mmCIF file of C-alpha atoms in Angstrom:
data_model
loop_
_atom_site.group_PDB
_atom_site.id
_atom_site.type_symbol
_atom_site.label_atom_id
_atom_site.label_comp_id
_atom_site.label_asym_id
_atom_site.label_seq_id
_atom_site.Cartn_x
_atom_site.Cartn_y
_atom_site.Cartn_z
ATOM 1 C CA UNK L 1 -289.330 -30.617 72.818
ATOM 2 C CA UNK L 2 -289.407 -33.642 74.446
ATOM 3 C CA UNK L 3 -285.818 -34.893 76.650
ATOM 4 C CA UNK L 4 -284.439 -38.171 74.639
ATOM 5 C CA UNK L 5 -281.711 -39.694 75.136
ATOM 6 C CA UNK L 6 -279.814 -42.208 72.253
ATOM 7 C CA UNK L 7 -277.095 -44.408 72.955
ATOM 8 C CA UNK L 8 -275.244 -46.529 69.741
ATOM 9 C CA UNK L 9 -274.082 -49.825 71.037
ATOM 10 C CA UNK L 10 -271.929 -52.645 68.775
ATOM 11 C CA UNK L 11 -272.450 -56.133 67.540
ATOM 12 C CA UNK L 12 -269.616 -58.672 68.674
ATOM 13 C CA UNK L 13 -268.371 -61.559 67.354
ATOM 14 C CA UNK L 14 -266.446 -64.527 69.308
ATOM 15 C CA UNK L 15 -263.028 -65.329 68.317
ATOM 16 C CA UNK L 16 -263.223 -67.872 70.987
ATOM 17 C CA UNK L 17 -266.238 -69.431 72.129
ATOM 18 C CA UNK L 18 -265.212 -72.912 74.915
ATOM 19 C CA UNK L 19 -267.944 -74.347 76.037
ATOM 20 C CA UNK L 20 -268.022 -76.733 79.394
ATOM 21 C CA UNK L 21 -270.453 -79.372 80.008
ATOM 22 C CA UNK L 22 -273.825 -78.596 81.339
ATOM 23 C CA UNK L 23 -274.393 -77.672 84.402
ATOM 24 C CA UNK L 24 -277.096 -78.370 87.326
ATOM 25 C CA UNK L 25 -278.877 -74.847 86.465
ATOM 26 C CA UNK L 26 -279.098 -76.073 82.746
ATOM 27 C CA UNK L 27 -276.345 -73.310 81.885
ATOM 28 C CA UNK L 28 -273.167 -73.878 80.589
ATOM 29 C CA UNK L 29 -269.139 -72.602 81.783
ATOM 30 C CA UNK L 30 -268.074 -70.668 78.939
ATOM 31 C CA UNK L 31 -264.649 -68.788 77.834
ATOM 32 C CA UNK L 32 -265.968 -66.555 75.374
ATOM 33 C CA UNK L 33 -263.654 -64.002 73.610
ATOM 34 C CA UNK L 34 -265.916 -61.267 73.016
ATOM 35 C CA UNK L 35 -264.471 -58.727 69.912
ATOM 36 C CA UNK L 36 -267.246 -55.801 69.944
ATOM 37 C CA UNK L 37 -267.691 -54.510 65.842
ATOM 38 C CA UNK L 38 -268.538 -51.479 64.067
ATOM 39 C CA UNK L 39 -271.846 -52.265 63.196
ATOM 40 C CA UNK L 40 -274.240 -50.896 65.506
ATOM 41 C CA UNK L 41 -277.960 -50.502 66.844
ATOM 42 C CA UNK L 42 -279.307 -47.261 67.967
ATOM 43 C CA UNK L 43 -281.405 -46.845 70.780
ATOM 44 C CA UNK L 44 -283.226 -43.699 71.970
ATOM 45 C CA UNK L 45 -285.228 -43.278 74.922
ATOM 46 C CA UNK L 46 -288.005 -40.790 75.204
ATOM 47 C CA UNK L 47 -290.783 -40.146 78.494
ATOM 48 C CA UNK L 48 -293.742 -41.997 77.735
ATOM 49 C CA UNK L 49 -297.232 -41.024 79.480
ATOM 50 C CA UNK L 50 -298.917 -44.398 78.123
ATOM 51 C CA UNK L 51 -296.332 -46.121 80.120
ATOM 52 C CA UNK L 52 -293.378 -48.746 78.796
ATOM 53 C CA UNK L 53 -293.525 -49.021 74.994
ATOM 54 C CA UNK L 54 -290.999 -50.144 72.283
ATOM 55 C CA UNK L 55 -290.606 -49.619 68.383
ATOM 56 C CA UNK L 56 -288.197 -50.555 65.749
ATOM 57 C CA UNK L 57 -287.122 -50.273 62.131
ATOM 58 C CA UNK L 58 -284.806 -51.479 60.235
ATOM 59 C CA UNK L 59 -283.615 -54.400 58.856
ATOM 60 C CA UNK L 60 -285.843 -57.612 60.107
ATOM 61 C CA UNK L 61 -287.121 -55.230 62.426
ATOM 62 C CA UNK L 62 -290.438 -57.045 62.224
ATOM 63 C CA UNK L 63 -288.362 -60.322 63.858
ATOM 64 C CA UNK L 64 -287.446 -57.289 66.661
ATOM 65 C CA UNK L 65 -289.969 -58.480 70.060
ATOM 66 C CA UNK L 66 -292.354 -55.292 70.942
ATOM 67 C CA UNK L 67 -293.197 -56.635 74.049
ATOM 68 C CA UNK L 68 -291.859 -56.997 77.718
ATOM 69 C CA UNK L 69 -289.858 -60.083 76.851
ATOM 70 C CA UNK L 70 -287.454 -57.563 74.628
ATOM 71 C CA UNK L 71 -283.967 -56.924 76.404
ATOM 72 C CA UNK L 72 -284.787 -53.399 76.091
ATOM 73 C CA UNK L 73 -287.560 -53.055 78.350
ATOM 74 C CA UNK L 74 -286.629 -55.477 80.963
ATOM 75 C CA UNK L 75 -283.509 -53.563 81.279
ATOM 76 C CA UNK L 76 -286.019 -50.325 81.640
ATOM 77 C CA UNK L 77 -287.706 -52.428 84.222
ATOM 78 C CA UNK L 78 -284.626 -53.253 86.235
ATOM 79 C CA UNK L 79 -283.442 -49.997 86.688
ATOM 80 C CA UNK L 80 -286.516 -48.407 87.538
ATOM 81 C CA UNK L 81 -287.031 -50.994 90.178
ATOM 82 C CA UNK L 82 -284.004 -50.598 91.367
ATOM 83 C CA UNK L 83 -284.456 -46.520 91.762
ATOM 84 C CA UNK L 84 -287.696 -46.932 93.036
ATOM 85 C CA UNK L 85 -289.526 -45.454 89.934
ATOM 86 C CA UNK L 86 -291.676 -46.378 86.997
ATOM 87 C CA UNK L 87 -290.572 -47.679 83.655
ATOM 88 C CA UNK L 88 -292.482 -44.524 81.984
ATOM 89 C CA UNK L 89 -290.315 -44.462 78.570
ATOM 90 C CA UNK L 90 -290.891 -45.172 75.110
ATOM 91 C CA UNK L 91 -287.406 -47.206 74.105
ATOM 92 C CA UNK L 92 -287.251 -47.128 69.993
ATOM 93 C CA UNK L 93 -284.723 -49.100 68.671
ATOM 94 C CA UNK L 94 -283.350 -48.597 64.931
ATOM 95 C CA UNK L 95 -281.538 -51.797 64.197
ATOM 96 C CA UNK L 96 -278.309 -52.552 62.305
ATOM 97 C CA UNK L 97 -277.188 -55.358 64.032
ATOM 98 C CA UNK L 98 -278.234 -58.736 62.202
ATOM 99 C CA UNK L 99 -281.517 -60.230 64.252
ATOM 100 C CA UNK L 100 -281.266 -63.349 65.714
ATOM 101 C CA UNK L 101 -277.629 -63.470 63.966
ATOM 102 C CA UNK L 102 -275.591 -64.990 66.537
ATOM 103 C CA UNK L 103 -273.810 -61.380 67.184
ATOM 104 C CA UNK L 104 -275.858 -59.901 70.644
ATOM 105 C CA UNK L 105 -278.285 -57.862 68.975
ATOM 106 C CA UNK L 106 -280.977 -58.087 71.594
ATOM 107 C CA UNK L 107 -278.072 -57.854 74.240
ATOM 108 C CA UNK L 108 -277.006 -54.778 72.513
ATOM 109 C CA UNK L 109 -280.242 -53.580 73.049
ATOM 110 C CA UNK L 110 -280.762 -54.065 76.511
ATOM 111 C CA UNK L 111 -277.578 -52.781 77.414
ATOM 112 C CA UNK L 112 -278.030 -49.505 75.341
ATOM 113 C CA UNK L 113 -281.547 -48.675 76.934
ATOM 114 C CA UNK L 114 -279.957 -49.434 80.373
ATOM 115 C CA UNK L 115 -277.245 -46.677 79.619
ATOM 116 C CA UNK L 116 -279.607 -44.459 77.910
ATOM 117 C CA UNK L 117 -282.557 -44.911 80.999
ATOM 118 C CA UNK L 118 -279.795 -44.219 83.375
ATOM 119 C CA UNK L 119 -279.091 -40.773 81.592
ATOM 120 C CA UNK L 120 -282.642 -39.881 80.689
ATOM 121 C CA UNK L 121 -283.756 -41.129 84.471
ATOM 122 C CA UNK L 122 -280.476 -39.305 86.314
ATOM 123 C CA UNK L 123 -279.952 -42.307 88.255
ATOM 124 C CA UNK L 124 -276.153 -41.801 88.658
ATOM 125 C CA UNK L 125 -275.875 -45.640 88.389
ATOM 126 C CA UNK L 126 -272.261 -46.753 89.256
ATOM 127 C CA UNK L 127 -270.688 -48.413 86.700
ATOM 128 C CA UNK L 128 -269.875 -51.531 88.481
ATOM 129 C CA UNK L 129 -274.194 -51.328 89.516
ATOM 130 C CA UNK L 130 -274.771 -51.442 85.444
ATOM 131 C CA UNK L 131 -272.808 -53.954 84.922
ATOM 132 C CA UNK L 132 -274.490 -56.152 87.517
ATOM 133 C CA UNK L 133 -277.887 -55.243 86.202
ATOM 134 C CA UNK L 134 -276.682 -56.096 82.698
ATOM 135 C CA UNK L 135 -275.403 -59.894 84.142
ATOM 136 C CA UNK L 136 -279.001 -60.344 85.638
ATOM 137 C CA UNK L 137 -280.557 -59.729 82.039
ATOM 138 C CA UNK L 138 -278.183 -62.078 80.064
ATOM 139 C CA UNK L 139 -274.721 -63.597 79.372
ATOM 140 C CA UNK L 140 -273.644 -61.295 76.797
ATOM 141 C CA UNK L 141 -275.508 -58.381 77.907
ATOM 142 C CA UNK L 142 -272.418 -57.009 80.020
ATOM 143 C CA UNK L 143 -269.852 -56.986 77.054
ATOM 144 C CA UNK L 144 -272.083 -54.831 75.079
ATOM 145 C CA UNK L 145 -271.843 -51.930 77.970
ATOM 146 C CA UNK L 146 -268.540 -52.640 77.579
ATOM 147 C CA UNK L 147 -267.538 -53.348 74.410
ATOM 148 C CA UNK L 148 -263.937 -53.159 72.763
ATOM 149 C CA UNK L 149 -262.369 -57.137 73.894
ATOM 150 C CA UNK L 150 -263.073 -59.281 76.371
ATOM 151 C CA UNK L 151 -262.669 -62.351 78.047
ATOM 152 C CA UNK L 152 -266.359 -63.413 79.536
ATOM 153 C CA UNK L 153 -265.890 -66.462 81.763
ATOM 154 C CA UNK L 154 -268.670 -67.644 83.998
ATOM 155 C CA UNK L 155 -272.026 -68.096 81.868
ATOM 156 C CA UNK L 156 -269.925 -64.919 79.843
ATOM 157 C CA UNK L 157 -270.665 -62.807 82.095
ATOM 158 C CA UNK L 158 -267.812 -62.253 84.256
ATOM 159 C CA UNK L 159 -265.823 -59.864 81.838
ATOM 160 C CA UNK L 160 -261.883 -59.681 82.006
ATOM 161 C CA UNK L 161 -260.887 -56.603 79.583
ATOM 162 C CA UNK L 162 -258.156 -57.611 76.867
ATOM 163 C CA UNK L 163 -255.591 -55.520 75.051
ATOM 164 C CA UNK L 164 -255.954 -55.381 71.142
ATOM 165 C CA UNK L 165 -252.792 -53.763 68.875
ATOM 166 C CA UNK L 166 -254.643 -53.362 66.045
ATOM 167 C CA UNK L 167 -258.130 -53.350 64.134
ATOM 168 C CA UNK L 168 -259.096 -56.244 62.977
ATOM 169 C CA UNK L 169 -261.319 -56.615 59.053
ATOM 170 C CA UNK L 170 -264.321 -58.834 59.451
ATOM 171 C CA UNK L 171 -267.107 -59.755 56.796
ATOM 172 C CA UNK L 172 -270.405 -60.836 58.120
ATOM 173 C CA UNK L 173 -272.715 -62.981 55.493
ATOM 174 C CA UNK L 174 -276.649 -63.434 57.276
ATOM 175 C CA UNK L 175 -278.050 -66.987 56.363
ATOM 176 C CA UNK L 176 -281.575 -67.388 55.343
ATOM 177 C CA UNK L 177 -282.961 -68.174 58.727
ATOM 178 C CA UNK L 178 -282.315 -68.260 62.265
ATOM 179 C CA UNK L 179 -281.139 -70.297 64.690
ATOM 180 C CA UNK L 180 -282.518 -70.403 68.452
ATOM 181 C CA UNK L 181 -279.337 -69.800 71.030
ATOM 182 C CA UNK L 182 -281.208 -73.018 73.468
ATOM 183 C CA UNK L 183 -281.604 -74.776 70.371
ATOM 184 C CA UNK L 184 -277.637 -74.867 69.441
ATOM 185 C CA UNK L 185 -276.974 -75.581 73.543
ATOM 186 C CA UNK L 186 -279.094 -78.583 73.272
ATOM 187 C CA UNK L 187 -277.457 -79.749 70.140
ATOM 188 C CA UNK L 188 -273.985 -79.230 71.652
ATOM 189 C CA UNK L 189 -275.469 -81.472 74.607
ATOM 190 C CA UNK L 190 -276.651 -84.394 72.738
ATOM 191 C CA UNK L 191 -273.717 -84.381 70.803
ATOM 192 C CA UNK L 192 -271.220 -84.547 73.455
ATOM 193 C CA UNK L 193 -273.219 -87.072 74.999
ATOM 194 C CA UNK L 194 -270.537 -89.970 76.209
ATOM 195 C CA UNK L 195 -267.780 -87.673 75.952
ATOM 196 C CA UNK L 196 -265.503 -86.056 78.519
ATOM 197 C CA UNK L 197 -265.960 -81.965 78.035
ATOM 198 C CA UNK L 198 -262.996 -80.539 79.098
ATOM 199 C CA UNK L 199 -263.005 -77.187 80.944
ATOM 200 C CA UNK L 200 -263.113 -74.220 79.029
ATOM 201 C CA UNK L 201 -260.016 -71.863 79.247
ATOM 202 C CA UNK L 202 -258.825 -69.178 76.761
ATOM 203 C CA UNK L 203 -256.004 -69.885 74.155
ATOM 204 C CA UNK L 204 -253.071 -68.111 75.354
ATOM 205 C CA UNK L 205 -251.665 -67.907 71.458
ATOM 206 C CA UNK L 206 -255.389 -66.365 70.922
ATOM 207 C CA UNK L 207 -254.887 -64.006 73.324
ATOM 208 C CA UNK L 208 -251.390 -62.940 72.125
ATOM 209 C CA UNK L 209 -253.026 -62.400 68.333
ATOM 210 C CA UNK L 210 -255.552 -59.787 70.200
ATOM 211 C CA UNK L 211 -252.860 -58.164 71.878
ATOM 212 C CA UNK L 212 -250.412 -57.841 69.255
ATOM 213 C CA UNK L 213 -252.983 -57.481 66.346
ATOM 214 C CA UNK L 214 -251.693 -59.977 64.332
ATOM 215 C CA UNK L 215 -254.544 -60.835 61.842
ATOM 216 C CA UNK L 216 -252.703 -64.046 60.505
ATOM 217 C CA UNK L 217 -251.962 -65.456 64.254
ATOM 218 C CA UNK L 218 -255.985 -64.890 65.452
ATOM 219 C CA UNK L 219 -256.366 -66.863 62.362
ATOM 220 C CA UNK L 220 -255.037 -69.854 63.288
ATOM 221 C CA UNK L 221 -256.093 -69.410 67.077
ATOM 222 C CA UNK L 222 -260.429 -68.958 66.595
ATOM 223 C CA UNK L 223 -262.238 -71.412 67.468
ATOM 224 C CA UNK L 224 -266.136 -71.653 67.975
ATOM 225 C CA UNK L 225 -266.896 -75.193 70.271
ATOM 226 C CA UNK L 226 -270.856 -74.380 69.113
ATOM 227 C CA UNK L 227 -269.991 -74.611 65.883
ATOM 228 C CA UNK L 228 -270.704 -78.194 65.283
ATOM 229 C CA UNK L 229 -274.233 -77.862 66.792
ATOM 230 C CA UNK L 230 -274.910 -75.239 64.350
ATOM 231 C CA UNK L 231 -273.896 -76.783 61.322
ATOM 232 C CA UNK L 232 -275.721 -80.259 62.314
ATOM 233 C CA UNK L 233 -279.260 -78.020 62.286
ATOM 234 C CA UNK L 234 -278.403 -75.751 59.817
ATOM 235 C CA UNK L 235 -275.781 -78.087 57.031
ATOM 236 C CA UNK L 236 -275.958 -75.305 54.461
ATOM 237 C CA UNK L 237 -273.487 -72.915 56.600
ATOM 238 C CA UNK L 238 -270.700 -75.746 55.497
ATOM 239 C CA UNK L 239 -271.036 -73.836 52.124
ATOM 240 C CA UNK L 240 -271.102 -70.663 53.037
ATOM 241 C CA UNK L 241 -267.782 -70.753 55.067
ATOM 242 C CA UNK L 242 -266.288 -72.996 52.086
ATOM 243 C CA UNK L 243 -267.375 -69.535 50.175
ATOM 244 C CA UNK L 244 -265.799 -67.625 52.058
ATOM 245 C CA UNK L 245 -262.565 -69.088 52.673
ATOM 246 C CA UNK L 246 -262.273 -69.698 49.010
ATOM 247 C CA UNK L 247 -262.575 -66.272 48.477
ATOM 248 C CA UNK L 248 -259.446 -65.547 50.294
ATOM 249 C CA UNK L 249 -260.716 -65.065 53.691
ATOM 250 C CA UNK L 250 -258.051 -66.201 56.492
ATOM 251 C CA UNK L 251 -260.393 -68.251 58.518
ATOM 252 C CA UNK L 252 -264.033 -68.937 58.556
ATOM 253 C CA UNK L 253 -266.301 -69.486 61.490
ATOM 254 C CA UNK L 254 -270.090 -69.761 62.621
ATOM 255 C CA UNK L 255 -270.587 -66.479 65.046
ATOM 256 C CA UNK L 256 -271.903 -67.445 68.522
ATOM 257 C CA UNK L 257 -274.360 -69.932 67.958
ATOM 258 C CA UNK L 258 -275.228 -69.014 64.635
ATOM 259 C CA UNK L 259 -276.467 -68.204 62.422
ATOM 260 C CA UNK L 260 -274.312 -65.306 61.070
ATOM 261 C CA UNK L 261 -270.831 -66.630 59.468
ATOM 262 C CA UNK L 262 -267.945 -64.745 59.759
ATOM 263 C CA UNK L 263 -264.831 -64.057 58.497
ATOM 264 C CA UNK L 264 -261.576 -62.771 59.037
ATOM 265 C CA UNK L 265 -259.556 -60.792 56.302
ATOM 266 C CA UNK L 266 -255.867 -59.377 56.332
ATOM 267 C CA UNK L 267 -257.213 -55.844 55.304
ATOM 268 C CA UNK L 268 -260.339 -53.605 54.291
ATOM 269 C CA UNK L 269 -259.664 -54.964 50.578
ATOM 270 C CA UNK L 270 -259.062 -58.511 51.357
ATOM 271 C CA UNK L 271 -262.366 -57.999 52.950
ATOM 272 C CA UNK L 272 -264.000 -56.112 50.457
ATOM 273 C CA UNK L 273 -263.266 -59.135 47.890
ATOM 274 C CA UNK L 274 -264.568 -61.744 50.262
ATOM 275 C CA UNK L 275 -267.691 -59.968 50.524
ATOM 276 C CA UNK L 276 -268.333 -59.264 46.873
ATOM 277 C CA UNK L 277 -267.895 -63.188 46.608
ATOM 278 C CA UNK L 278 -270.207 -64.207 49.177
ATOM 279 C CA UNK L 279 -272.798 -61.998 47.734
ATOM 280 C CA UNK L 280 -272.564 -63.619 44.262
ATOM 281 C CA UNK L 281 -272.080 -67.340 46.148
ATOM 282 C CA UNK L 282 -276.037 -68.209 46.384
ATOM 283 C CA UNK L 283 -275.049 -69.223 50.118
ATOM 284 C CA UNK L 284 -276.387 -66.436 51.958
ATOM 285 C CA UNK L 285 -278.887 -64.104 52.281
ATOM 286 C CA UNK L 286 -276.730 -60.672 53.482
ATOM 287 C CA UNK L 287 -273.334 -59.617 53.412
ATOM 288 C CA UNK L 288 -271.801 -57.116 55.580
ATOM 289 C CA UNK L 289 -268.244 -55.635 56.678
ATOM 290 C CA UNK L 290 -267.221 -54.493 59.598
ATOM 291 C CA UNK L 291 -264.032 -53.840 61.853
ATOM 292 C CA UNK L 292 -263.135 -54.230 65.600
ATOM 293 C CA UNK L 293 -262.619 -53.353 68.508
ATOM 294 C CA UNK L 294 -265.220 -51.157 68.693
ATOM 295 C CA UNK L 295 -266.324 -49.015 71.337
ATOM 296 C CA UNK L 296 -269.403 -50.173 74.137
ATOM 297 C CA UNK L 297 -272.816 -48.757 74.797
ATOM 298 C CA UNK L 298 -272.277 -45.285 73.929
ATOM 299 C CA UNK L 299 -274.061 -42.005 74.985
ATOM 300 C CA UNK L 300 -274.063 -39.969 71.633
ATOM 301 C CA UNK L 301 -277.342 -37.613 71.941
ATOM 302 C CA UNK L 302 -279.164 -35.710 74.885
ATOM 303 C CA UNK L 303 -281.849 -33.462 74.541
ATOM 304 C CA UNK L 304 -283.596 -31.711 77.324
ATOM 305 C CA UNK L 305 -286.779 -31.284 78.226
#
C-alpha cells in the first residue's frame, strides 16, 4: 500500500472585513476577522512517479484548477524547494467548501497540502516556517493552517489569534455564479474614488461578541467594507440577503468578496429555518449550514508505505 497522507481543513467566513485604500503594490491594508467553519475540504497526498499531479471531486469540482496555478501544488512546490526535493506527489482534493464562494476554498487547499506534504515528505517544518510559506502563497492562506478566529491585518496575513465563548450558527446560500476576488478590489477602487478611506482597524464591540459568544452582539458588530463592490456586479445578492433576513436570520452579509451570502442565526434551529427559506426563495442556487470556530488544517489520516 501506498503512504498517503489526508489533512481536512475549514471554510471561513469574515465577520469583519476593513478594507484601506490601495496601495503602491496594487494590494490593499485589510482587518479581516477570520471565523474558520465546519464545512471542510479534504486533501490527501499520495507519492507520484509521473511527477506533480492534482484531482478533484465534488461539488463544482470541474471549476477546481488541475494545473500548477492551483494553491495546492504551488504549496507542494514551495516546500519541496525549500527542502531541497522534488514535488513528486499526487495532491487529490475532495471538495466541500463552496468554489469560488468567497469562503478560502483554494486557500484551504493550499494550506492542507502544505500540512499534509510536510507529513508525507518528513520535513519537520516549524510551525512558524508553515506559516510563512502559507503568507507567500496568499492572504488567507495562513488562517486556514490556523483556523478557529483570527484577526489578519497586513494584506490578512499577519494573524493575531482571538478568543471565542461560544459556537456560533451560520447558513451559507451559493449564488448562481462567481465573482473574481480582483474583480470586487477593483470595484471597491473605483467606487471609493474621491473619497478619504480611512484605515482599517477591528471593532472592539466585534471583538467582545467573539470573545463572549454573544450571537446577538456579533450581530450588530459585522461588517463586510467589500460588500458594496459585490452587490454593484452582482445586484441580485440584495435579494438574497433580504431572504434571508426575512427569514429570521440576525444579520445578513456578502462573505469575503462574494459571492457566497451568509448568515448569522441565534441557534441550530433558527438556522435550520433560515435555510429551508432560502432554499424555497428562488435567490440562490445552494444552501448550506455550518458552525464556528472550527479547527485549522488538520492531520486526520497516515498510512505508511
Amino acid at each position: 500500500m501506498s503512504a498517503s497522507v489526508a489533512v481536512r481543513v475549514p471554510a471561513k467566513v469574515n465577520v469583519q472585513l476593513a478594507v484601506g485604500a490601495a496601495r503602491s503594490d496594487g494590494f490593499h491594508d485589510l482587518a479581516n476577522v477570520f471565523l474558520a467553519v465546519g464545512l471542510y475540504d479534504e486533501v490527501t497526498v499520495t507519492p507520484s512517479p509521473d511527477g506533480l499531479r492534482i484531482t478533484c471531486d465534488g461539488p463544482d469540482a470541474e471549476q477546481v484548477p488541475l494545473d500548477r496555478t492551483n494553491l495546492a501544488a504551488r504549496a507542494a512546490e514551495a516546500l519541496a524547494a525549500r527542502y531541497g526535493r522534488t514535488p513528486d506527489v499526487h495532491i487529490h482534493i475532495a471538495k466541500d467548501i463552496p468554489v469560488a464562494g468567497g469562503m478560502a476554498g483554494g486557500s484551504a487547499d493550499g494550506a492542507g497540502a502544505l500540512l499534509a506534504c510536510d507529513a508525507l515528505w518528513g520535513t519537520g517544518a516549524s510551525r512558524a516556517e508553515l506559516l510563512d510559506i502559507c503568507a507567500e502563497l496568499g492572504s488567507d492562506v495562513p488562517f486556514s493552517l490556523v483556523g478557529g478566529a483570527a484577526l489578519g491585518t497586513g494584506r490578512g496575513e499577519k494573524l493575531r489569534v482571538l478568543d471565542v465563548g461560544g459556537a456560533f450558527h451560520w447558513v451559507f446560500a451559493m449564488a448562481g455564479r462567481g465573482l473574481s476576488t480582483p474583480a470586487v478590489f477593483r470595484e471597491f477602487d473605483r467606487l471609493g474614488e474621491g473619497t478619504v478611506i480611512p484605515e482599517p482597524v477591528a471593532s472592539q464591540p466585534l471583538l467582545d461578541a467573539l470573545a463572549k459568544g454573544d450571537p446577538d452582539a456579533l450581530a450588530a458588530a459585522v461588517s463586510n467594507d467589500l460588500q458594496p463592490a459585490a452587490l454593484s456586479l452582482f445586484p441580485e445578492l440584495a435579494d438574497t440577503l433580504a431572504a434571508g433576513r426575512a427569514a429570521g436570520a440576525l444579520t445578513a452579509l456578502v462573505s469575503g468578496s462574494g459571492p457566497t451570502t451568509a448568515f448569522l442565526a441565534r441557534d441550530p434551529e433558527s438556522a435550520a429555518k433560515v435555510a429551508e427559506t432560502l432554499r424555497t426563495s428562488g435567490t440562490c442556487r445552494a444552501v448550506r449550514t455550518a458552525s464556528g470556530p472550527a479547527p485549522g488544517a488538520t492531520v486526520v489520516s497516515v498510512t505508511g508505505a
